[in-house]
CSV table of C-alpha atoms in Angstrom, one decimal:
chain,number,residue,atom,x,y,z
I,75,MET,CA,45.3,-19.1,-56.0
I,76,MET,CA,47.8,-16.3,-57.3
I,77,LYS,CA,47.7,-13.2,-55.8
I,78,THR,CA,47.2,-11.4,-59.1
I,79,MET,CA,43.7,-12.9,-59.0
I,80,GLY,CA,42.4,-11.1,-56.7
I,81,ALA,CA,42.8,-7.9,-58.0
I,82,LEU,CA,41.6,-9.1,-61.4
I,83,LEU,CA,38.4,-10.2,-59.2
I,84,LEU,CA,38.2,-7.1,-57.5
I,85,THR,CA,38.3,-4.9,-60.8
I,86,SER,CA,35.9,-6.7,-62.4
I,87,SER,CA,33.4,-6.3,-59.5
I,88,LEU,CA,34.1,-2.5,-59.2
I,89,PHE,CA,34.1,-1.8,-62.8
I,90,ALA,CA,31.4,-4.7,-64.3
I,91,GLY,CA,30.8,-3.5,-68.0
I,92,GLY,CA,33.4,-0.9,-67.9
I,93,GLY,CA,33.7,2.9,-67.7
I,94,SER,CA,34.0,4.8,-64.4
I,95,THR,CA,31.6,3.5,-61.3
I,96,PRO,CA,29.6,6.6,-59.7
I,97,ALA,CA,30.0,6.9,-55.8
I,98,GLU,CA,26.7,5.5,-55.0
I,99,ALA,CA,28.1,2.5,-56.5
I,100,LYS,CA,31.4,2.1,-54.7
I,101,VAL,CA,31.7,-0.9,-53.2
I,102,SER,CA,31.7,-0.7,-49.2
I,103,ASN,CA,33.3,-3.8,-48.0
I,104,PHE,CA,36.5,-5.1,-48.5
I,105,LYS,CA,39.2,-7.9,-47.4
I,106,PHE,CA,42.8,-7.4,-48.3
I,107,ASP,CA,45.5,-9.4,-47.7
I,108,PHE,CA,48.8,-7.8,-47.8
I,109,GLY,CA,52.2,-9.5,-48.8
I,110,ASP,CA,53.5,-11.2,-51.6
I,111,GLY,CA,52.9,-14.5,-50.5
I,112,PRO,CA,49.5,-16.6,-51.6
I,113,VAL,CA,46.2,-14.9,-51.0
I,114,GLU,CA,43.8,-16.2,-48.5
I,115,LYS,CA,40.5,-16.9,-50.5
I,116,GLY,CA,37.8,-14.2,-50.2
I,117,TYR,CA,40.6,-11.5,-49.8
I,118,ILE,CA,42.0,-9.0,-52.3
I,119,VAL,CA,45.7,-9.4,-52.0
I,120,VAL,CA,47.8,-6.2,-51.8
I,121,SER,CA,51.9,-6.0,-52.5
I,122,ALA,CA,53.8,-3.1,-51.2
I,123,SER,CA,54.8,-2.1,-54.9
I,124,ASP,CA,50.6,-1.6,-55.2
I,125,GLY,CA,49.9,2.3,-55.6
I,126,TYR,CA,46.8,4.1,-55.0
I,127,SER,CA,44.6,4.3,-58.3
I,128,ALA,CA,41.3,6.0,-59.0
I,129,GLU,CA,40.7,3.3,-61.1
I,130,LYS,CA,41.5,0.3,-59.0
I,131,GLY,CA,39.9,2.1,-55.6
I,132,TYR,CA,43.1,1.6,-53.3
I,133,GLY,CA,46.9,1.2,-52.8
I,134,PHE,CA,49.3,3.0,-51.1
I,135,ALA,CA,49.9,6.6,-51.6
I,136,THR,CA,53.8,6.1,-51.5
I,137,PRO,CA,54.5,2.7,-52.6
I,138,GLU,CA,58.4,3.3,-52.6
I,139,HIS,CA,58.0,3.5,-48.7
I,140,MET,CA,56.5,0.0,-48.4
I,141,ARG,CA,58.1,-3.5,-47.9
I,142,ASN,CA,56.7,-6.7,-48.4
I,143,VAL,CA,58.0,-8.7,-45.2
I,144,PRO,CA,57.1,-12.3,-44.3
I,145,ALA,CA,55.3,-12.9,-40.8
I,146,LYS,CA,55.0,-16.0,-38.9
I,147,GLY,CA,51.3,-16.4,-38.6
I,148,THR,CA,49.3,-18.4,-40.7
I,149,GLY,CA,46.4,-17.8,-43.5
I,150,VAL,CA,46.6,-14.0,-43.7
I,151,GLY,CA,49.0,-13.6,-41.0
I,152,ALA,CA,51.6,-15.6,-43.1
I,153,ASP,CA,53.3,-12.5,-44.7
I,154,ALA,CA,52.6,-8.6,-44.7
I,155,VAL,CA,53.9,-5.0,-45.6
I,156,GLN,CA,56.1,-2.7,-43.9
I,157,PHE,CA,55.8,0.8,-43.4
I,158,LEU,CA,59.0,2.5,-43.8
I,159,GLN,CA,57.5,5.9,-43.2
I,160,PHE,CA,55.2,6.7,-40.2
I,161,GLY,CA,53.4,8.9,-37.9
I,162,THR,CA,50.0,9.8,-37.5
I,163,LYS,CA,50.7,12.9,-40.2
I,164,SER,CA,52.4,11.0,-42.7
I,165,MET,CA,51.1,10.6,-45.9
I,166,ASN,CA,52.8,7.0,-46.5
I,167,THR,CA,48.7,5.6,-46.2
I,168,PHE,CA,46.6,2.7,-47.4
I,169,ASN,CA,44.0,4.3,-49.3
I,170,VAL,CA,40.7,3.0,-49.9
I,171,ASP,CA,37.7,5.3,-51.4
I,172,LEU,CA,34.8,4.1,-49.4
I,173,PRO,CA,31.3,5.5,-49.6
I,174,ASN,CA,30.8,7.7,-46.8
I,175,GLY,CA,29.1,6.5,-43.6
I,176,LEU,CA,30.5,4.9,-40.3
I,177,TYR,CA,32.3,1.5,-40.8
I,178,GLU,CA,34.2,-1.3,-38.6
I,179,VAL,CA,38.0,-1.8,-39.8
I,180,THR,CA,39.5,-4.7,-38.2
I,181,VAL,CA,43.5,-5.2,-38.4
I,182,THR,CA,45.9,-7.5,-38.6
I,183,LEU,CA,49.2,-6.7,-38.0
I,184,GLY,CA,52.2,-9.0,-38.8
I,185,ASP,CA,55.3,-9.5,-37.0
I,186,THR,CA,56.1,-6.6,-34.6
I,187,ALA,CA,56.8,-6.1,-30.7
I,188,ARG,CA,54.3,-2.8,-30.3
I,189,ALA,CA,52.7,-0.9,-33.0
I,190,SER,CA,49.7,1.8,-33.2
I,191,VAL,CA,47.1,1.9,-36.1
I,192,ALA,CA,46.5,5.8,-37.2
I,193,ALA,CA,43.4,6.5,-40.1
I,194,GLU,CA,42.5,10.3,-40.7
I,195,GLY,CA,45.7,11.6,-39.5
I,196,VAL,CA,44.9,10.4,-35.8
I,197,PHE,CA,45.4,7.3,-33.2
I,198,GLN,CA,42.5,5.2,-33.9
I,199,ILE,CA,44.3,1.9,-31.8
I,200,ILE,CA,46.9,2.2,-29.2
I,201,ASN,CA,49.8,-0.1,-28.8
I,202,MET,CA,48.8,-3.5,-30.1
I,203,THR,CA,51.6,-6.1,-28.8
I,204,GLY,CA,52.9,-8.9,-30.4
I,205,ASN,CA,52.8,-10.5,-33.8
I,206,GLY,CA,49.7,-11.1,-35.4
I,207,ALA,CA,47.8,-9.1,-33.1
I,208,VAL,CA,44.3,-8.2,-34.2
I,209,ASP,CA,41.8,-5.3,-33.0
I,210,LYS,CA,39.3,-3.3,-34.3
I,211,PHE,CA,37.6,0.1,-34.3
I,212,GLN,CA,34.6,2.2,-35.8
I,213,ILE,CA,35.8,5.4,-38.1
I,214,PRO,CA,33.4,7.8,-39.7
I,215,ILE,CA,34.4,8.2,-43.4
I,216,THR,CA,33.3,11.8,-44.7
I,217,ASP,CA,35.0,12.4,-47.6
I,218,GLY,CA,34.9,9.6,-49.6
I,219,GLN,CA,38.3,7.5,-48.2
I,220,LEU,CA,39.7,5.7,-45.9
I,221,ASN,CA,43.7,6.6,-45.1
I,222,LEU,CA,45.3,4.4,-42.8
I,223,LEU,CA,48.7,3.3,-41.6
I,224,VAL,CA,50.5,1.4,-38.8
I,225,THR,CA,52.9,3.7,-37.1
I,226,GLU,CA,54.8,4.4,-33.4
I,227,GLY,CA,54.2,2.0,-30.3
I,228,LYS,CA,57.8,1.2,-29.9
I,229,ALA,CA,60.5,2.9,-31.0
I,230,GLY,CA,63.2,0.4,-33.3
I,231,THR,CA,60.5,-1.9,-33.9
I,232,ASN,CA,58.9,-2.3,-37.6
I,233,PHE,CA,55.6,-1.5,-38.1
I,234,THR,CA,53.6,-4.3,-40.2
I,235,LEU,CA,50.0,-4.9,-41.7
I,236,SER,CA,48.9,-8.4,-42.2
I,237,ALA,CA,45.5,-7.6,-43.1
I,238,LEU,CA,42.4,-5.3,-43.3
I,239,GLU,CA,39.0,-5.9,-43.3
I,240,ILE,CA,36.4,-2.7,-43.9
I,241,ASP,CA,32.8,-3.1,-43.0
I,242,LYS,CA,30.2,-0.5,-43.5
I,243,LEU,CA,27.6,-0.4,-40.3
I,244,SER,CA,25.5,2.9,-41.4
I,245,HIS,CA,25.2,5.5,-44.3
I,246,HIS,CA,25.7,8.1,-41.6
I,247,ALA,CA,28.9,9.3,-40.9
I,248,VAL,CA,28.9,9.6,-37.2
I,249,THR,CA,30.1,7.2,-34.4
I,250,ASN,CA,28.0,5.1,-32.7
I,251,ARG,CA,27.5,6.3,-29.1
I,252,THR,CA,31.0,5.5,-27.6
I,253,ILE,CA,32.8,4.9,-23.8
I,254,TYR,CA,36.6,6.6,-24.5
I,255,ILE,CA,39.1,5.7,-21.7
I,256,GLY,CA,42.4,7.2,-21.2
I,257,GLY,CA,44.9,5.5,-19.0
I,258,ASP,CA,48.6,3.9,-18.5
I,259,SER,CA,49.2,0.2,-18.2
I,260,THR,CA,46.6,-0.7,-15.6
I,261,VAL,CA,44.0,0.1,-17.9
I,262,ALA,CA,45.5,-0.7,-20.8
I,263,ASN,CA,44.5,-3.1,-23.5
I,264,TYR,CA,46.7,-6.3,-23.9
I,265,TYR,CA,46.5,-8.8,-26.7
I,266,PRO,CA,45.5,-11.1,-27.7
I,267,LEU,CA,42.6,-9.3,-26.4
I,268,ALA,CA,40.3,-12.5,-25.7
I,269,ALA,CA,43.0,-14.4,-24.1
I,270,SER,CA,45.5,-12.3,-23.0
I,271,ILE,CA,47.5,-13.5,-19.3
I,272,GLN,CA,47.8,-9.4,-18.2
I,273,GLY,CA,45.0,-7.2,-18.5
I,274,GLY,CA,43.8,-3.9,-17.9
I,275,TRP,CA,40.6,-2.4,-16.7
I,276,GLY,CA,39.4,-0.9,-19.9
I,277,GLN,CA,40.2,-4.1,-22.0
I,278,MET,CA,37.6,-5.1,-19.6
I,279,LEU,CA,35.1,-3.1,-19.0
I,280,GLU,CA,33.3,-4.0,-22.7
I,281,GLN,CA,32.0,-7.0,-20.6
I,282,PHE,CA,30.2,-4.5,-18.6
I,283,VAL,CA,29.0,-2.8,-21.4
I,284,ASP,CA,25.5,-2.9,-22.8
I,285,PRO,CA,26.5,-3.3,-26.9
I,286,LYS,CA,23.6,-1.8,-27.8
I,287,GLU,CA,24.1,1.1,-26.1
I,288,PHE,CA,28.0,1.9,-26.2
I,289,VAL,CA,31.4,0.9,-28.5
I,290,VAL,CA,34.3,1.2,-26.1
I,291,ARG,CA,37.6,2.6,-27.3
I,292,ASN,CA,40.4,2.4,-24.8
I,293,MET,CA,43.0,4.9,-25.5
I,294,ALA,CA,45.1,3.9,-22.8
I,295,SER,CA,48.9,2.8,-22.8
I,296,GLY,CA,51.8,1.3,-20.8
I,297,GLY,CA,53.8,4.4,-19.3
I,298,GLN,CA,52.0,6.9,-19.8
I,299,ILE,CA,51.4,10.4,-18.1
I,300,ALA,CA,48.9,13.3,-17.6
I,301,ARG,CA,51.4,15.6,-20.4
I,302,GLY,CA,51.9,12.5,-22.9
I,303,PHE,CA,48.0,11.6,-22.7
I,304,ARG,CA,47.8,15.5,-23.8
I,305,ASN,CA,50.3,16.1,-25.9
I,306,ASP,CA,51.3,13.3,-28.2
I,307,GLY,CA,48.0,12.2,-29.9
I,308,GLN,CA,45.7,10.3,-27.6
I,309,LEU,CA,43.6,13.4,-26.4
I,310,GLU,CA,43.7,14.5,-30.1
I,311,ALA,CA,42.1,11.5,-31.2
I,312,ILE,CA,39.4,11.7,-28.7
I,313,LEU,CA,38.3,15.2,-29.3
I,314,LYS,CA,38.1,14.5,-33.2
I,315,TYR,CA,34.9,12.0,-32.9
I,316,ILE,CA,33.6,12.6,-29.3
I,317,LYS,CA,30.3,14.1,-28.8
I,318,PRO,CA,27.3,15.0,-26.8
I,319,GLY,CA,26.4,11.1,-25.1
I,320,ASP,CA,29.6,9.7,-25.3
I,321,TYR,CA,31.3,9.6,-21.8
I,322,PHE,CA,35.2,9.8,-21.1
I,323,ILE,CA,36.9,7.9,-18.4
I,324,LEU,CA,40.6,9.5,-17.5
I,325,GLN,CA,42.8,7.9,-15.2
I,326,LEU,CA,46.4,8.7,-14.6
I,327,GLY,CA,48.7,9.6,-12.0
I,328,ILE,CA,50.7,6.6,-11.2
I,329,ASN,CA,53.8,7.1,-13.4
I,330,ASP,CA,53.3,11.1,-13.4
I,331,THR,CA,54.7,10.6,-9.4
I,332,ASN,CA,57.7,9.1,-11.1
I,333,PRO,CA,60.7,11.6,-10.5
I,334,LYS,CA,61.6,10.9,-14.2
I,335,ASN,CA,58.5,12.1,-15.5
I,336,ASN,CA,59.3,15.7,-13.9
I,337,THR,CA,55.7,16.4,-13.1
I,338,THR,CA,54.6,17.8,-9.8
I,339,GLU,CA,51.7,17.6,-8.5
I,340,ALA,CA,50.6,21.1,-9.2
I,341,GLU,CA,51.3,20.6,-12.6
I,342,PHE,CA,49.7,17.2,-13.0
I,343,LYS,CA,46.7,18.7,-11.8
I,344,GLU,CA,46.2,21.7,-14.5
I,345,ILE,CA,47.2,19.4,-17.1
I,346,MET,CA,44.2,17.2,-16.5
I,347,ARG,CA,42.3,20.1,-15.7
I,348,ASP,CA,42.9,21.2,-19.1
I,349,MET,CA,42.1,18.0,-20.5
I,350,VAL,CA,38.6,17.9,-18.5
I,351,ARG,CA,37.7,21.0,-20.0
I,352,GLN,CA,38.3,20.4,-23.4
I,353,VAL,CA,36.2,17.1,-23.3
I,354,LYS,CA,33.6,19.0,-21.2
I,355,ALA,CA,33.5,21.5,-24.2
I,356,THR,CA,32.3,18.9,-26.7
I,357,GLY,CA,29.2,18.2,-24.6
I,358,ALA,CA,30.4,14.9,-23.4
I,359,THR,CA,30.5,13.8,-20.1
I,360,VAL,CA,33.9,13.4,-18.6
I,361,VAL,CA,34.7,10.9,-15.3
I,362,LEU,CA,37.8,10.8,-13.3
I,363,SER,CA,39.2,7.7,-11.9
I,364,THR,CA,41.7,7.2,-9.0
I,365,PRO,CA,44.1,4.5,-9.6
I,366,GLN,CA,44.3,1.5,-8.1
I,367,GLY,CA,46.5,0.7,-5.0
I,368,ARG,CA,49.2,-2.3,-5.1
I,369,ALA,CA,48.6,-6.0,-3.9
I,370,THR,CA,51.1,-5.3,-0.9
I,371,ASP,CA,49.4,-2.1,0.4
I,372,PHE,CA,48.0,-4.2,3.5
I,373,ASN,CA,48.6,-3.0,7.0
I,374,ALA,CA,49.1,-5.0,10.5
I,375,GLU,CA,45.5,-5.1,10.8
I,376,GLN,CA,45.2,-6.7,7.3
I,377,GLN,CA,43.5,-3.5,6.2
I,378,HIS,CA,44.2,-2.7,2.5
I,379,SER,CA,44.7,1.1,1.8
I,380,SER,CA,46.9,3.4,-0.6
I,381,GLU,CA,44.8,6.6,-0.4
I,382,ASN,CA,47.8,9.0,-0.5
I,383,ARG,CA,49.6,7.4,-3.3
I,384,TRP,CA,49.7,8.7,-6.7
I,385,TYR,CA,48.5,11.9,-6.8
I,386,ARG,CA,45.1,10.8,-5.5
I,387,HIS,CA,43.9,14.0,-3.7
I,388,SER,CA,44.3,16.1,-6.7
I,389,ILE,CA,42.3,14.1,-8.4
I,390,VAL,CA,39.5,14.0,-6.3
I,391,GLY,CA,39.7,17.7,-5.7
I,392,LEU,CA,39.9,18.2,-9.5
I,393,ALA,CA,36.5,16.3,-9.7
I,394,GLN,CA,35.1,18.4,-7.4
I,395,GLU,CA,36.4,22.0,-8.7
I,396,GLU,CA,35.4,21.3,-12.2
I,397,GLN,CA,32.1,19.1,-11.3
I,398,VAL,CA,32.6,16.0,-13.1
I,399,PRO,CA,31.7,12.5,-12.1
I,400,LEU,CA,34.5,10.8,-10.0
I,401,VAL,CA,35.2,7.0,-9.6
I,402,ASP,CA,37.4,6.7,-6.4
I,403,LEU,CA,38.8,3.1,-7.5
I,404,ASN,CA,41.5,3.8,-5.2
I,405,VAL,CA,39.2,3.1,-2.4
I,406,ILE,CA,36.6,1.3,-3.6
I,407,SER,CA,39.3,-1.2,-4.8
I,408,SER,CA,40.7,-1.0,-1.3
I,409,ALA,CA,37.5,-2.0,0.2
I,410,TYR,CA,37.3,-5.0,-1.8
I,411,PHE,CA,40.7,-6.0,-1.3
I,412,THR,CA,40.5,-5.8,2.5
I,413,SER,CA,37.1,-8.2,1.9
I,414,ILE,CA,39.2,-10.6,0.3
I,415,GLY,CA,42.1,-10.5,2.2
I,416,PRO,CA,46.1,-10.4,1.1
I,417,ASP,CA,46.5,-13.8,-0.5
I,418,GLU,CA,43.6,-13.2,-2.8
I,419,THR,CA,44.4,-9.7,-3.3
I,420,ARG,CA,47.9,-10.8,-4.8
I,421,SER,CA,46.3,-13.6,-6.8
I,422,LEU,CA,44.7,-11.0,-8.9
I,423,TYR,CA,48.1,-9.5,-10.2
I,424,MET,CA,50.6,-10.6,-12.5
I,425,THR,CA,53.4,-13.3,-10.8
I,426,GLY,CA,55.9,-11.1,-8.9
I,427,ASP,CA,54.7,-8.0,-9.8
I,428,SER,CA,52.4,-6.0,-6.8
I,429,LEU,CA,51.0,-3.2,-9.6
I,430,HIS,CA,49.5,-4.8,-12.8
I,431,PRO,CA,46.8,-6.9,-12.5
I,432,ASN,CA,46.4,-10.0,-14.4
I,433,ARG,CA,43.2,-10.9,-16.2
I,434,ALA,CA,40.8,-11.8,-13.3
I,435,GLY,CA,42.3,-8.9,-11.8
I,436,ALA,CA,41.5,-6.3,-14.3
I,437,ILE,CA,37.5,-8.0,-14.5
I,438,GLU,CA,37.5,-7.5,-11.2
I,439,LEU,CA,38.7,-3.7,-11.8
I,440,ALA,CA,36.3,-3.4,-14.5
I,441,ARG,CA,33.4,-4.6,-12.6
I,442,LEU,CA,34.3,-2.0,-9.8
I,443,VAL,CA,34.0,1.2,-12.8
I,444,TYR,CA,31.3,-0.3,-13.5
I,445,GLU,CA,29.3,-0.9,-10.7
I,446,GLU,CA,30.3,2.7,-9.5
I,447,LEU,CA,29.2,4.1,-12.6
I,448,LYS,CA,26.1,2.8,-12.5
I,449,ARG,CA,25.5,3.9,-9.0
I,450,GLN,CA,25.7,7.3,-10.1
I,451,GLY,CA,23.2,6.8,-12.3
I,452,MET,CA,24.8,6.6,-15.7
I,453,ASP,CA,23.5,4.1,-18.2
I,454,GLY,CA,24.4,1.8,-20.8
I,455,PHE,CA,25.7,-0.9,-18.5
I,456,VAL,CA,24.8,-4.2,-17.9
I,457,GLU,CA,25.8,-7.0,-15.1
I,458,LYS,CA,28.0,-9.6,-16.8
I,459,LYS,CA,31.2,-11.6,-16.6
I,460,GLU,CA,34.1,-13.4,-18.4
I,461,LYS,CA,33.7,-17.2,-17.7
I,462,GLU,CA,37.1,-18.4,-16.8
């Protein structure tokens, strides 16, 4: 099928019988295949040169800043478009007219080392890594249009988009109950999500969450510090959507202690306090978590401990001062590591890396977080573990 046929099919479905389509008759489910290669069955073709028009109901706001590019995947992943201008506030967006409501958006990237997805002027997905990465997010549409782009993940890399699927979940433009997570590389997502070798506990926590109660939005990113999470867009995205009944779990400190980041412990604590107070003001529940230790933190008696590392004492003190729940993952994980011993502990970390958990390690850390949250009386969790 030629790509032009996809556009003709969309036009006929939107405007059968001619004339304008009333707002209530807008299409609310789409599948877009980007680039100039063959179109996949069931998808609407979008080339980099396809500008938005109200008649069509979709297109790029500034097609002059888009480019068709090849991609190494198959099917919809065999080609893509590249965003030549980007940034969460950029006007160089792909726009889709939609009836107001709640939507699930599935994104497939083209060839890129690392890229993030933004919509409605804020981050939606942080640091998708590798060619053809796939992820999804929920978003409420309140102004009749989705405005999306692929943007910064790693400077100097291409920001590309191969496919987009949009499915309406509800007429109500309100996010489902959500667990938002903030953190660093020990918490972040790794791709492909279902089979990554490395893992962050935030990526794996969903396995212990009842999908009827919560969706999980992991906004953690590698190398992140408290100041960066607050100032560079991740907290902004959470504050845009978070509401009473939601949870926000925040774990930072590992990178803040690195001298290159120039953050004293006192500064770290006050930045964290500011974030806690901003989220508490929305009526959501804030949970602070301390980072787990290194695989090598065993003493001569084979006891694991890292209590004096990574500004843990300030995190514990802040939780007490602001009266928010604390998951002391540092102490909890050390007890677990002691129980399984040094060899089994090392097997839960990446090879040759004492800091970053592998997939199995991330699952165990997520289990410890889940068990502690459940112990403290928080709802929405279920006993479940990925089969190895």
